Tab-separated table of C-alpha atoms in Angstrom:
chain	number	residue	atom	x	y	z
A	1	UNK	CA	0.000	0.000	0.000
A	2	UNK	CA	1.468	3.412	-0.944
A	3	UNK	CA	2.154	5.792	1.916
A	4	UNK	CA	-0.568	8.466	1.903
A	5	UNK	CA	0.476	11.093	4.430
A	6	UNK	CA	-3.033	12.580	4.556
A	7	UNK	CA	-4.195	9.703	6.767
A	8	UNK	CA	-1.388	10.437	9.234
A	9	UNK	CA	-2.133	14.157	9.185
A	10	UNK	CA	-5.816	13.630	9.995
A	11	UNK	CA	-4.983	10.948	12.555
A	12	UNK	CA	-2.838	13.395	14.521
A	13	UNK	CA	-5.476	16.113	14.140
A	14	UNK	CA	-8.221	13.966	15.626
A	15	UNK	CA	-6.087	12.241	18.235
A	16	UNK	CA	-4.979	15.580	19.663
A	17	UNK	CA	-8.567	16.797	19.513
A	18	UNK	CA	-9.221	13.996	21.964
A	19	UNK	CA	-6.228	15.069	24.011
A	20	UNK	CA	-7.694	18.579	24.238
A	21	UNK	CA	-10.998	17.188	25.506
A	22	UNK	CA	-9.602	14.727	28.031
A	23	UNK	CA	-6.301	16.280	29.088
A	24	UNK	CA	-7.609	19.807	29.546
A	25	UNK	CA	-11.014	19.226	31.090
A	26	UNK	CA	-10.749	16.015	33.132
A	27	UNK	CA	-9.427	17.920	36.203
A	28	UNK	CA	-12.480	20.194	36.002
A	29	UNK	CA	-14.768	17.163	35.762
A	30	UNK	CA	-13.235	15.689	38.904
A	31	UNK	CA	-13.670	19.037	40.652
A	32	UNK	CA	-17.257	19.169	39.351
A	33	UNK	CA	-18.101	15.854	41.035
A	34	UNK	CA	-16.652	17.053	44.350
A	35	UNK	CA	-13.070	15.811	44.713
A	36	UNK	CA	-10.356	17.767	46.588
A	37	UNK	CA	-7.049	18.904	45.072
A	38	UNK	CA	-5.126	16.025	46.662
A	39	UNK	CA	-7.756	13.531	45.431
A	40	UNK	CA	-7.534	15.024	41.938
A	41	UNK	CA	-3.747	14.785	42.116
A	42	UNK	CA	-4.076	11.129	43.104
A	43	UNK	CA	-6.554	10.382	40.310
A	44	UNK	CA	-4.354	12.050	37.711
A	45	UNK	CA	-1.165	10.590	39.187
A	46	UNK	CA	-2.256	6.949	39.386
A	47	UNK	CA	-2.877	6.764	35.661
A	48	UNK	CA	0.772	7.524	34.844
A	49	UNK	CA	1.801	4.914	37.425
A	50	UNK	CA	-0.023	2.351	35.304
A	51	UNK	CA	1.668	3.840	32.242
A	52	UNK	CA	5.016	2.852	33.748
A	53	UNK	CA	3.894	-0.769	33.578
A	54	UNK	CA	2.093	-0.467	30.254
A	55	UNK	CA	4.727	1.365	28.169
A	56	UNK	CA	7.425	-1.359	28.142
A	57	UNK	CA	4.786	-4.066	27.620
A	58	UNK	CA	3.261	-2.423	24.559
A	59	UNK	CA	6.670	-1.366	23.244
A	60	UNK	CA	7.901	-4.972	23.419
A	61	UNK	CA	4.690	-6.336	21.892
A	62	UNK	CA	4.939	-3.786	19.061
A	63	UNK	CA	8.538	-4.647	18.208
A	64	UNK	CA	7.784	-8.390	18.257
A	65	UNK	CA	4.322	-8.328	16.653
A	66	UNK	CA	3.907	-9.217	12.995
A	67	UNK	CA	2.837	-5.591	12.459
A	68	UNK	CA	2.923	-2.553	14.726
A	69	UNK	CA	-0.403	-1.529	13.186
A	70	UNK	CA	-2.259	-4.351	14.919
A	71	UNK	CA	-1.084	-3.199	18.346
A	72	UNK	CA	-1.970	0.420	17.580
A	73	UNK	CA	-5.494	-0.582	16.533
A	74	UNK	CA	-5.912	-2.669	19.688
A	75	UNK	CA	-4.860	0.274	21.881
A	76	UNK	CA	-7.258	2.640	20.113
A	77	UNK	CA	-10.217	0.277	20.418
A	78	UNK	CA	-9.662	-0.417	24.120
A	79	UNK	CA	-9.070	3.281	24.859
A	80	UNK	CA	-12.338	4.336	23.238
A	81	UNK	CA	-14.303	1.699	25.135
A	82	UNK	CA	-12.660	2.156	28.551
A	83	UNK	CA	-13.235	5.935	28.679
A	84	UNK	CA	-16.988	5.244	28.679
A	85	UNK	CA	-16.601	3.668	32.144
A	86	UNK	CA	-15.916	7.039	33.829
A	87	UNK	CA	-19.475	8.454	33.952
A	88	UNK	CA	-20.807	5.227	35.483
A	89	UNK	CA	-19.759	6.287	38.999
A	90	UNK	CA	-18.586	9.175	41.189
A	91	UNK	CA	-16.986	6.874	43.749
A	92	UNK	CA	-13.293	7.628	44.227
A	93	UNK	CA	-12.126	3.990	44.403
A	94	UNK	CA	-13.992	2.940	41.271
A	95	UNK	CA	-12.712	5.924	39.323
A	96	UNK	CA	-9.182	4.974	40.344
A	97	UNK	CA	-9.772	1.531	38.840
A	98	UNK	CA	-11.275	2.952	35.652
A	99	UNK	CA	-8.348	5.338	35.201
A	100	UNK	CA	-5.955	2.420	35.524
A	101	UNK	CA	-7.746	0.505	32.776
A	102	UNK	CA	-7.976	3.562	30.512
A	103	UNK	CA	-4.332	4.593	30.960
A	104	UNK	CA	-3.050	1.047	30.430
A	105	UNK	CA	-4.187	1.329	26.821
A	106	UNK	CA	-4.177	5.076	26.117
A	107	UNK	CA	-0.715	6.046	27.370
A	108	UNK	CA	1.196	4.082	24.723
A	109	UNK	CA	-0.722	5.431	21.716
A	110	UNK	CA	1.407	8.595	21.619
A	111	UNK	CA	4.712	6.724	21.389
A	112	UNK	CA	3.500	3.942	19.106
A	113	UNK	CA	1.824	6.302	16.639
A	114	UNK	CA	5.066	8.309	16.490
A	115	UNK	CA	7.045	5.112	15.823
A	116	UNK	CA	4.650	4.002	13.072
A	117	UNK	CA	4.624	7.447	11.466
A	118	UNK	CA	8.394	7.886	11.513
A	119	UNK	CA	8.966	4.416	10.047
A	120	UNK	CA	6.334	5.093	7.365
A	121	UNK	CA	8.204	8.288	6.449
A	122	UNK	CA	11.467	6.328	6.263
A	123	UNK	CA	9.769	3.786	4.004
A	124	UNK	CA	8.415	6.563	1.785
A	125	UNK	CA	11.847	8.176	1.583
A	126	UNK	CA	10.584	11.701	2.188
A	127	UNK	CA	8.149	13.629	4.354
A	128	UNK	CA	8.374	15.919	7.358
A	129	UNK	CA	7.215	14.531	10.706
A	130	UNK	CA	6.884	18.046	12.118
A	131	UNK	CA	4.368	19.027	9.432
A	132	UNK	CA	2.311	15.902	10.140
A	133	UNK	CA	2.456	16.681	13.848
A	134	UNK	CA	1.159	20.143	12.960
A	135	UNK	CA	-2.185	18.436	12.332
A	136	UNK	CA	-2.267	17.607	16.034
A	137	UNK	CA	-1.624	21.225	16.949
A	138	UNK	CA	-4.467	22.478	14.766
A	139	UNK	CA	-6.823	19.762	16.014
A	140	UNK	CA	-5.994	20.544	19.635
A	141	UNK	CA	-6.647	24.257	19.073
A	142	UNK	CA	-10.004	23.716	17.365
A	143	UNK	CA	-11.311	21.314	19.988
A	144	UNK	CA	-10.082	23.483	22.866
A	145	UNK	CA	-12.429	26.235	21.650
A	146	UNK	CA	-15.377	23.975	20.873
A	147	UNK	CA	-15.294	21.889	24.027
A	148	UNK	CA	-14.415	24.892	26.178
A	149	UNK	CA	-17.822	26.332	25.223
A	150	UNK	CA	-19.566	23.005	25.833
A	151	UNK	CA	-17.821	22.376	29.161
A	152	UNK	CA	-19.304	25.493	30.742
A	153	UNK	CA	-22.727	23.818	30.631
A	154	UNK	CA	-22.207	20.090	30.022
A	155	UNK	CA	-18.757	18.939	31.113
A	156	UNK	CA	-20.191	15.434	31.511
A	157	UNK	CA	-20.229	15.126	27.688
A	158	UNK	CA	-16.440	14.807	27.848
A	159	UNK	CA	-16.410	11.022	27.695
A	160	UNK	CA	-18.813	10.514	24.795
A	161	UNK	CA	-17.029	13.133	22.702
A	162	UNK	CA	-13.643	11.582	23.442
A	163	UNK	CA	-14.843	8.075	22.537
A	164	UNK	CA	-16.248	9.337	19.210
A	165	UNK	CA	-12.949	11.012	18.364
A	166	UNK	CA	-10.988	7.839	19.133
A	167	UNK	CA	-13.365	5.886	16.871
A	168	UNK	CA	-12.413	8.221	13.998
A	169	UNK	CA	-8.731	7.705	14.800
A	170	UNK	CA	-9.280	3.940	14.605
A	171	UNK	CA	-10.767	4.252	11.111
A	172	UNK	CA	-7.882	6.439	9.953
A	173	UNK	CA	-5.290	4.025	11.381
A	174	UNK	CA	-6.822	1.244	9.282
A	175	UNK	CA	-5.480	3.110	6.234
A	176	UNK	CA	-1.870	3.252	7.469
A	177	UNK	CA	0.715	1.252	5.491
A	178	UNK	CA	1.875	-1.953	7.134
A	179	UNK	CA	4.791	-1.385	9.513
A	180	UNK	CA	6.331	-4.667	10.581
A	181	UNK	CA	7.677	-5.535	14.006
A	182	UNK	CA	11.381	-5.951	13.311
A	183	UNK	CA	11.781	-8.627	15.993
A	184	UNK	CA	8.884	-10.742	14.750
A	185	UNK	CA	11.319	-13.309	13.335
A	186	UNK	CA	14.241	-15.059	14.951
A	187	UNK	CA	16.288	-11.900	15.478
A	188	UNK	CA	15.894	-10.562	19.012
A	189	UNK	CA	17.548	-7.572	20.654
A	190	UNK	CA	17.514	-6.732	24.357
A	191	UNK	CA	16.045	-3.458	25.588
A	192	UNK	CA	19.262	-3.046	27.594
A	193	UNK	CA	20.829	-1.745	24.389
A	194	UNK	CA	18.881	1.480	24.904
A	195	UNK	CA	20.358	2.091	28.357
A	196	UNK	CA	23.900	1.633	27.052
A	197	UNK	CA	23.463	4.592	24.708
A	198	UNK	CA	24.831	7.411	26.868
A	199	UNK	CA	23.798	10.206	24.523
A	200	UNK	CA	20.219	8.926	24.340
A	201	UNK	CA	19.999	8.627	28.130
A	202	UNK	CA	21.214	12.205	28.578
A	203	UNK	CA	18.555	13.528	26.208
A	204	UNK	CA	15.839	11.499	27.924
A	205	UNK	CA	17.103	12.593	31.349
A	206	UNK	CA	16.868	16.306	30.559
A	207	UNK	CA	13.470	15.815	28.956
A	208	UNK	CA	12.265	13.937	32.040
A	209	UNK	CA	12.943	16.814	34.442
A	210	UNK	CA	11.216	19.366	32.235
A	211	UNK	CA	8.280	16.972	31.817
A	212	UNK	CA	7.866	16.814	35.601
A	213	UNK	CA	7.046	20.518	35.589
A	214	UNK	CA	4.726	20.019	32.608
A	215	UNK	CA	3.040	17.186	34.516
A	216	UNK	CA	2.082	19.625	37.252
A	217	UNK	CA	0.883	22.134	34.668
A	218	UNK	CA	-1.410	19.646	32.922
A	219	UNK	CA	-2.905	18.469	36.205
A	220	UNK	CA	-3.409	21.809	37.925
A	221	UNK	CA	-3.407	24.680	35.452
A	222	UNK	CA	-7.162	24.293	34.736
A	223	UNK	CA	-7.858	24.477	38.491
A	224	UNK	CA	-5.421	27.371	38.943
A	225	UNK	CA	-7.036	29.275	36.085
A	226	UNK	CA	-10.512	28.769	37.546
A	227	UNK	CA	-9.282	29.723	41.040
A	228	UNK	CA	-8.039	33.043	39.635
A	229	UNK	CA	-11.478	33.772	38.187
A	230	UNK	CA	-11.277	32.371	34.642
A	231	UNK	CA	-14.120	30.288	33.183
A	232	UNK	CA	-14.103	27.171	30.967
A	233	UNK	CA	-14.538	29.159	27.748
A	234	UNK	CA	-11.481	31.300	28.548
A	235	UNK	CA	-9.625	28.145	29.560
A	236	UNK	CA	-10.363	26.769	26.103
A	237	UNK	CA	-8.950	29.928	24.505
A	238	UNK	CA	-5.842	29.687	26.657
A	239	UNK	CA	-5.303	26.196	25.268
A	240	UNK	CA	-5.797	27.542	21.746
A	241	UNK	CA	-3.003	30.037	22.341
A	242	UNK	CA	-0.712	27.339	23.742
A	243	UNK	CA	-1.519	25.019	20.841
A	244	UNK	CA	-1.102	27.537	18.018
A	245	UNK	CA	2.163	28.721	19.547
A	246	UNK	CA	3.595	25.360	18.422
A	247	UNK	CA	3.133	26.208	14.729
A	248	UNK	CA	6.365	28.239	14.192
A	249	UNK	CA	8.575	25.466	15.566
A	250	UNK	CA	6.775	22.786	13.569
A	251	UNK	CA	7.186	24.777	10.365
A	252	UNK	CA	10.836	25.596	11.001
A	253	UNK	CA	11.981	22.471	12.846
A	254	UNK	CA	13.874	20.892	9.926
A	255	UNK	CA	16.003	24.045	9.606
A	256	UNK	CA	16.397	24.344	13.362
A	257	UNK	CA	17.656	20.750	13.679
A	258	UNK	CA	20.197	21.391	10.916
A	259	UNK	CA	21.599	24.562	12.437
A	260	UNK	CA	21.358	24.132	16.221
A	261	UNK	CA	22.741	21.353	18.399
A	262	UNK	CA	20.109	19.040	19.824
A	263	UNK	CA	21.066	19.653	23.441
A	264	UNK	CA	20.901	23.425	22.885
A	265	UNK	CA	17.340	22.982	21.629
A	266	UNK	CA	16.393	20.916	24.687
A	267	UNK	CA	17.868	23.360	27.186
A	268	UNK	CA	16.269	26.243	25.304
A	269	UNK	CA	12.906	24.550	25.893
A	270	UNK	CA	13.831	24.296	29.570
A	271	UNK	CA	14.586	28.033	29.716
A	272	UNK	CA	11.147	28.774	28.227
A	273	UNK	CA	9.604	26.491	30.877
A	274	UNK	CA	11.420	28.283	33.686
A	275	UNK	CA	10.179	31.667	32.436
A	276	UNK	CA	6.636	30.417	31.947
A	277	UNK	CA	6.282	28.930	35.443
A	278	UNK	CA	7.728	32.092	36.966
A	279	UNK	CA	5.156	34.193	35.123
A	280	UNK	CA	2.391	31.884	36.331
A	281	UNK	CA	3.538	32.464	39.905
A	282	UNK	CA	3.746	36.243	39.465
A	283	UNK	CA	0.524	36.944	37.540
A	284	UNK	CA	-2.693	37.551	39.506
A	285	UNK	CA	-5.143	38.337	36.717
A	286	UNK	CA	-6.320	35.282	34.658
A	287	UNK	CA	-6.438	37.457	31.533
A	288	UNK	CA	-2.660	37.914	31.623
A	289	UNK	CA	-2.136	34.179	31.834
A	290	UNK	CA	-3.368	33.980	28.235
A	291	UNK	CA	-0.367	35.645	26.529
A	292	UNK	CA	2.026	33.701	28.763
A	293	UNK	CA	0.544	30.525	27.257
A	294	UNK	CA	2.388	31.388	24.031
A	295	UNK	CA	5.551	30.054	25.698
A	296	UNK	CA	4.042	26.572	25.422
A	297	UNK	CA	5.189	26.455	21.799
A	298	UNK	CA	8.790	26.619	22.972
A	299	UNK	CA	8.395	23.794	25.488
A	300	UNK	CA	6.108	20.802	24.933
A	301	UNK	CA	6.287	20.469	21.149
A	302	UNK	CA	10.037	21.144	21.125
A	303	UNK	CA	10.647	18.392	23.677
A	304	UNK	CA	8.242	15.985	21.959
A	305	UNK	CA	9.465	16.329	18.371
A	306	UNK	CA	13.129	16.556	19.332
A	307	UNK	CA	13.043	13.365	21.395
A	308	UNK	CA	10.994	11.499	18.772
A	309	UNK	CA	13.585	12.339	16.112
A	310	UNK	CA	16.545	11.581	18.371
A	311	UNK	CA	15.139	8.158	19.231
A	312	UNK	CA	14.360	7.367	15.597
A	313	UNK	CA	17.990	8.146	14.668
A	314	UNK	CA	19.810	6.724	17.687
A	315	UNK	CA	17.871	3.474	18.209
A	316	UNK	CA	18.251	0.302	16.069
A	317	UNK	CA	15.248	-0.702	13.926
A	318	UNK	CA	14.568	-3.688	16.203
A	319	UNK	CA	13.931	-1.369	19.168
A	320	UNK	CA	12.326	1.727	17.641
A	321	UNK	CA	8.929	1.158	19.292
A	322	UNK	CA	10.596	0.257	22.588
A	323	UNK	CA	12.704	3.422	22.407
A	324	UNK	CA	9.649	5.612	21.858
A	325	UNK	CA	7.710	3.864	24.633
A	326	UNK	CA	10.665	4.147	27.027
A	327	UNK	CA	10.582	7.901	26.553
A	328	UNK	CA	6.795	7.803	26.916
A	329	UNK	CA	7.127	5.739	30.091
A	330	UNK	CA	9.229	8.460	31.674
A	331	UNK	CA	7.394	11.509	30.310
A	332	UNK	CA	3.803	10.231	30.458
A	333	UNK	CA	4.484	7.920	33.372
A	334	UNK	CA	7.029	8.799	36.025
A	335	UNK	CA	7.147	12.544	35.276
A	336	UNK	CA	3.359	12.872	35.343
A	337	UNK	CA	3.195	10.922	38.612
A	338	UNK	CA	5.625	13.289	40.278
A	339	UNK	CA	3.894	16.319	38.803
A	340	UNK	CA	0.397	15.154	39.805
A	341	UNK	CA	0.873	13.367	43.132
A	342	UNK	CA	3.651	15.483	44.648
A	343	UNK	CA	2.165	18.590	43.061
A	344	UNK	CA	-1.256	17.862	44.556
A	345	UNK	CA	0.117	17.506	48.068
A	346	UNK	CA	2.357	20.562	47.666
A	347	UNK	CA	-0.567	22.602	46.318
A	348	UNK	CA	-2.637	21.937	49.413
A	349	UNK	CA	0.330	22.722	51.665
A	350	UNK	CA	1.743	25.811	49.933
A	351	UNK	CA	-0.777	26.813	47.249
A	352	UNK	CA	-0.617	26.370	43.480
A	353	UNK	CA	1.044	29.745	42.962
A	354	UNK	CA	4.038	28.739	45.081
A	355	UNK	CA	4.343	25.351	43.370
A	356	UNK	CA	4.605	27.029	39.967
A	357	UNK	CA	7.478	29.096	41.370
A	358	UNK	CA	9.176	25.931	42.652
A	359	UNK	CA	8.807	24.422	39.169
A	360	UNK	CA	10.578	27.448	37.725
A	361	UNK	CA	13.490	26.945	40.127
A	362	UNK	CA	13.620	23.218	39.264
A	363	UNK	CA	13.827	24.015	35.552
A	364	UNK	CA	16.689	26.474	36.109
A	365	UNK	CA	18.650	23.940	38.165
A	366	UNK	CA	18.119	21.316	35.461
A	367	UNK	CA	19.399	23.688	32.772
A	368	UNK	CA	22.594	24.403	34.719
A	369	UNK	CA	23.313	20.750	35.543
A	370	UNK	CA	22.666	19.385	32.066
A	371	UNK	CA	24.510	22.258	30.369
A	372	UNK	CA	27.603	21.168	32.292
A	373	UNK	CA	27.021	17.456	31.546
A	374	UNK	CA	26.394	18.012	27.831
A	375	UNK	CA	29.450	20.273	27.538
A	376	UNK	CA	31.680	17.629	29.149
A	377	UNK	CA	30.202	14.951	26.873
A	378	UNK	CA	30.753	17.135	23.804
A	379	UNK	CA	34.389	17.782	24.774
A	380	UNK	CA	34.977	14.039	25.238
A	381	UNK	CA	33.543	13.283	21.804
A	382	UNK	CA	35.671	16.031	20.234
A	383	UNK	CA	38.801	14.650	21.928
A	384	UNK	CA	38.060	11.104	20.728
A	385	UNK	CA	37.453	12.367	17.197
A	386	UNK	CA	40.733	14.294	17.265
A	387	UNK	CA	42.620	11.191	18.426
A	388	UNK	CA	40.994	9.177	15.641
A	389	UNK	CA	42.042	11.726	13.034
A	390	UNK	CA	45.640	11.711	14.315
A	391	UNK	CA	45.736	7.921	14.399
A	392	UNK	CA	44.509	7.755	10.817
A	393	UNK	CA	46.942	10.358	9.503
């Protein structure tokens, strides 16, 4: 089957529409049914805990399956069905169980769809992943506006809308070209190979710390915005601003990757995060939070696309899905747990405003530490290259 990039473009558009519905408004739904900030932090933090278990499982299955497509379709189907369990109860314990089931399937879709898309582009011989990912940005922006208006009156429609969107994604994924699991035959490769790649681990490590601060943002920004006096419609517009701010990077990413070192790009995203969280802690009017959302385009999408490309280049074909899911395990799993659970407790103890300031400090410390580590690593590589040149001359 020829590679038609339109199916990938629309897949990302609709999948991130679903992300706008669920990721943005689920904290408000939990608040709507009467849960406290620490309970909301627990609900949003337990899901990523399950993701820690799910990511390596689905990554391994994908690499060893006859096709990665079959695993992606399975995850989409189970995600769409499991989200319909949420409105069946308002009991805390049952919702914890439902979130576990939902996250077990949903959390790996991001990484696996990236792996399938990047391999399809390699098979095609041309195509820009960033432009395809732009479909997700546009979809997220559109749905943030539409569901922001709906959520003011009927936030309970969240689950039906999300399930319908996932159903569309399933139909689009049926049209993807076949991407085989490279370990389906006799050739096997241990996941330990990933951990031996020092450069890859450094990139993932820096990304992880910045994602911890993003984990707190995703869990508590909607509540923070409402606490400051903003409503759901304005919250939707704030997400539109954050989403559309990704467009410049997505359009220019191929040039940026050619001209700027990868670790400079990552630490630049960290600097934008530090500034953004500081502004969140300093601003008292919800209206002024809106322009500060434009910094999102220098953080999340930069980290996401950069790591996806690094993994696709650094990781052997036999472990491409496992490499993407390892990164997803840390960013959608461990980082979100720390951001949600620790952030929820800290918010009740010190207030959300103070926690955003602490996140700013954490980002600055991370930038300093990893700037030193990356510089040392770069100098070592330069020295080894110089020795190799001398030995060959």
